[in-house]
Short mmCIF file of C-alpha atoms in Angstrom, two decimals:
data_model
loop_
_atom_site.label_atom_id
_atom_site.label_comp_id
_atom_site.label_asym_id
_atom_site.label_seq_id
_atom_site.Cartn_x
_atom_site.Cartn_y
_atom_site.Cartn_z
CA MET S 3 -27.89 14.64 6.32
CA ALA S 4 -28.46 11.73 6.08
CA LEU S 5 -25.18 11.07 4.33
CA LYS S 6 -22.51 12.74 6.74
CA LEU S 7 -24.35 11.01 9.41
CA LEU S 8 -23.45 8.00 7.33
CA TRP S 9 -20.06 9.40 6.48
CA GLN S 10 -19.26 9.80 10.25
CA ARG S 11 -20.17 5.97 10.92
CA ILE S 12 -18.29 5.07 8.35
CA GLU S 13 -15.51 7.60 9.19
CA ALA S 14 -15.68 5.87 13.35
CA VAL S 15 -14.51 1.97 12.10
CA LEU S 16 -13.04 2.63 9.11
CA HIS S 17 -9.30 2.98 10.52
CA PRO S 18 -10.29 -0.34 12.86
CA LEU S 19 -11.83 -2.02 9.50
CA MET S 20 -8.61 -0.97 7.39
CA ILE S 21 -6.12 -2.91 9.99
CA LEU S 22 -8.95 -6.31 10.28
CA MET S 23 -8.55 -6.34 6.21
CA SER S 24 -5.49 -5.43 5.68
CA LEU S 25 -4.32 -8.25 8.09
CA LEU S 26 -6.35 -11.07 6.86
CA LEU S 27 -5.18 -10.68 3.37
CA ILE S 28 -2.09 -10.38 4.68
CA CYS S 29 -2.02 -13.60 6.28
CA THR S 30 -4.00 -14.89 3.41
CA SER S 31 -1.72 -14.54 1.76
CA PRO S 32 1.26 -16.80 1.27
CA TRP S 33 -2.12 -20.12 0.51
CA ILE S 34 -3.26 -17.80 -2.73
CA PHE S 35 -2.75 -19.84 -6.01
CA ILE S 36 -3.53 -16.34 -8.77
CA GLY S 37 -1.21 -15.99 -12.11
CA ARG S 38 -2.51 -14.13 -15.04
CA GLN S 39 -6.24 -14.70 -13.93
CA LEU S 40 -8.69 -16.31 -10.86
CA SER S 41 -9.11 -19.93 -12.27
CA PRO S 42 -12.69 -21.45 -12.82
CA ARG S 43 -11.11 -24.04 -9.44
CA ALA S 44 -9.91 -20.87 -7.64
CA SER S 45 -10.12 -22.02 -3.96
CA VAL S 46 -11.22 -20.36 -0.65
CA TRP S 47 -8.11 -18.39 0.16
CA ASP S 48 -7.81 -16.78 -3.36
CA VAL S 49 -11.60 -15.64 -3.76
CA PHE S 50 -11.49 -14.24 -0.72
CA HIS S 51 -8.64 -12.15 -1.35
CA VAL S 52 -9.92 -11.14 -4.96
CA TYR S 53 -13.20 -9.92 -4.02
CA GLY S 54 -11.82 -8.74 -0.12
CA GLY S 55 -9.19 -6.96 -1.80
CA LEU S 56 -11.84 -5.09 -3.50
CA PHE S 57 -13.48 -4.35 -0.75
CA THR S 58 -10.55 -3.10 0.76
CA ALA S 59 -9.98 -1.01 -2.01
CA LEU S 60 -12.88 0.67 -1.33
CA LEU S 61 -11.84 1.13 2.01
CA ALA S 62 -8.40 2.46 1.17
CA LEU S 63 -10.35 4.95 -1.27
CA MET S 64 -12.08 6.04 1.82
CA PHE S 65 -9.23 5.93 4.36
CA ALA S 66 -7.39 8.46 1.84
CA TYR S 67 -10.41 10.84 1.19
CA LYS S 68 -10.89 11.21 4.72
CA VAL S 69 -7.12 11.35 6.04
CA CYS S 70 -6.95 13.92 2.97
CA ALA S 71 -10.40 16.12 3.68
CA ALA S 72 -10.64 19.36 4.86
CA GLY S 73 -7.19 20.04 5.02
CA GLN S 74 -5.83 17.64 6.79
CA TRP S 75 -3.87 16.24 3.91
CA ARG S 76 -1.01 19.34 4.84
CA GLN S 77 -0.43 17.24 7.74
CA PHE S 78 0.43 13.91 6.41
CA PHE S 79 2.60 15.01 3.23
CA PRO S 80 3.64 19.06 4.50
CA TRP S 81 6.39 18.79 2.01
CA PHE S 82 4.14 19.14 -0.57
CA THR S 83 4.11 23.56 0.67
CA PHE S 84 7.48 22.07 1.34
CA GLU S 85 6.87 22.74 5.43
CA LEU S 86 9.71 20.75 6.54
CA THR S 87 10.83 22.46 9.76
CA PRO S 88 8.36 20.63 12.04
CA LEU S 89 10.17 17.04 10.56
CA LEU S 90 13.88 18.15 10.22
CA ALA S 91 13.27 19.81 13.98
CA ASP S 92 11.99 15.91 15.18
CA VAL S 93 14.33 14.37 12.92
CA ARG S 94 17.73 16.08 14.52
CA GLY S 95 16.25 14.81 17.37
CA LEU S 96 16.00 12.07 17.17
CA MET S 97 19.82 12.13 16.36
CA HIS S 98 19.68 13.68 20.48
CA GLY S 99 18.32 10.14 21.83
CA GLN S 100 14.82 12.01 21.99
CA LEU S 101 11.46 10.81 20.44
CA PRO S 102 9.55 12.53 18.05
CA HIS S 103 5.92 13.39 18.78
CA SER S 104 3.18 12.84 17.24
CA GLY S 105 0.31 15.36 15.48
CA GLY S 106 1.46 17.87 14.12
CA LYS S 107 4.12 18.04 10.40
CA GLY S 108 6.70 15.73 12.17
CA LEU S 109 8.47 12.89 11.73
CA ILE S 110 5.62 10.72 12.76
CA SER S 111 2.67 12.01 10.45
CA VAL S 112 5.28 12.28 7.38
CA ILE S 113 5.98 8.29 8.10
CA GLU S 114 1.67 8.12 8.06
CA GLY S 115 1.77 9.44 5.14
CA VAL S 116 3.68 7.62 3.16
CA GLY S 117 1.44 4.08 4.58
CA VAL S 118 -1.01 6.25 2.59
CA ILE S 119 0.12 6.41 -0.22
CA LEU S 120 1.99 2.85 0.48
CA LEU S 121 -1.82 1.59 0.25
CA LEU S 122 -3.10 2.95 -2.50
CA LEU S 123 -0.42 2.52 -4.63
CA VAL S 124 -1.20 -1.47 -3.32
CA VAL S 125 -4.91 -0.55 -4.50
CA VAL S 126 -3.80 0.44 -7.87
CA SER S 127 -1.57 -2.57 -8.75
CA GLY S 128 -3.53 -4.69 -7.62
CA ALA S 129 -7.42 -3.27 -9.18
CA GLY S 130 -4.71 -3.46 -12.25
CA TRP S 131 -4.08 -7.34 -11.64
CA TYR S 132 -7.66 -7.94 -11.53
CA ILE S 133 -8.52 -5.82 -15.53
CA ALA S 134 -5.63 -6.23 -16.47
CA ASP S 135 -5.21 -9.11 -20.18
CA PRO S 136 -3.67 -11.87 -19.61
CA SER S 137 -0.85 -11.35 -21.48
CA ASN S 138 0.05 -7.84 -18.93
CA ALA S 139 -0.94 -9.56 -15.33
CA LEU S 140 1.89 -11.06 -13.72
CA ALA S 141 3.40 -7.72 -14.21
CA TRP S 142 0.95 -5.71 -12.07
CA ARG S 143 0.94 -9.15 -9.85
CA SER S 144 4.96 -8.51 -9.20
CA TYR S 145 4.37 -4.41 -8.71
CA HIS S 146 1.91 -5.72 -6.25
CA ILE S 147 3.93 -7.82 -4.28
CA VAL S 148 6.15 -5.50 -4.30
CA PHE S 149 3.80 -2.23 -2.82
CA ALA S 150 2.07 -5.29 -0.65
CA GLN S 151 5.35 -5.85 0.76
CA GLY S 152 6.20 -2.46 1.99
CA PHE S 153 2.89 -1.49 2.77
CA ILE S 154 3.41 -4.65 5.73
CA GLY S 155 7.33 -2.46 6.75
CA PHE S 156 5.26 0.34 7.29
CA ILE S 157 2.93 -1.57 9.83
CA VAL S 158 5.36 -3.20 11.72
CA VAL S 159 6.45 0.85 11.70
CA HIS S 160 2.57 2.07 12.98
CA CYS S 161 2.80 -0.76 15.40
CA LEU S 162 5.83 0.29 16.14
CA LEU S 163 5.50 3.71 17.12
CA ALA S 164 1.32 3.47 18.21
CA LEU S 165 3.52 1.85 20.88
CA LEU S 166 5.64 4.02 21.62
CA GLN S 167 2.64 6.75 22.05
CA LEU S 168 1.19 4.54 24.06
CA ARG S 169 4.42 4.98 26.12
CA ASP S 170 3.96 8.73 25.63
CA PHE S 171 0.77 8.72 27.08
CA PHE S 172 1.04 7.02 30.51
CA ASN S 173 4.26 8.56 31.59
#
C-alpha cells in the first residue's frame, strides 16, 4: 500500500518534472563541452548535464511506464495493434481544415507516443555515451545529439498542440 501511495505521488509530479528537467538540459546544452568523457576539469554545466541527464533518464523510464501501464500503450501506439482508423480520420480531417481532438487513438496521441519514443532514444543514447568506451563515445554522442534535436522538435509540436487544446477548452 505504501508503494502504491508513493507511486501516486510520483505520478502527480512526473510530467512537470520531466518538462523542467528536459528544458534545463536543453537550455544548458550549448554550454557543455563533453567529448569522449567527462574530464576532471569539467564545468558545472558539464557535470549538471551528465548527472541531471542520468536523473532525467530515471524519470523518463518512470514516465514511459506510466504511459504504457494498464494497457494505455494502445492509445499512444495504436499502430502496434493496427488500429489506424482514428489516426486516418484525424489526417483526413486535417485535409478538410478540421483540427484533431485530443485523447483516443488519433493523431495527437500518436504524436505523443512518438515523443515518448524520442525521449527513450535520447535516454538510451545518452546512457550509451556515458558508459561507452572512449573509442566509441563520439558515435554515441552524435546519436544523442540527433535524438535530442528530434525531441526538441517534438517539444515544439507538443506545446503547439497544448495551445490548441486550450483554445478548444475555452471555446
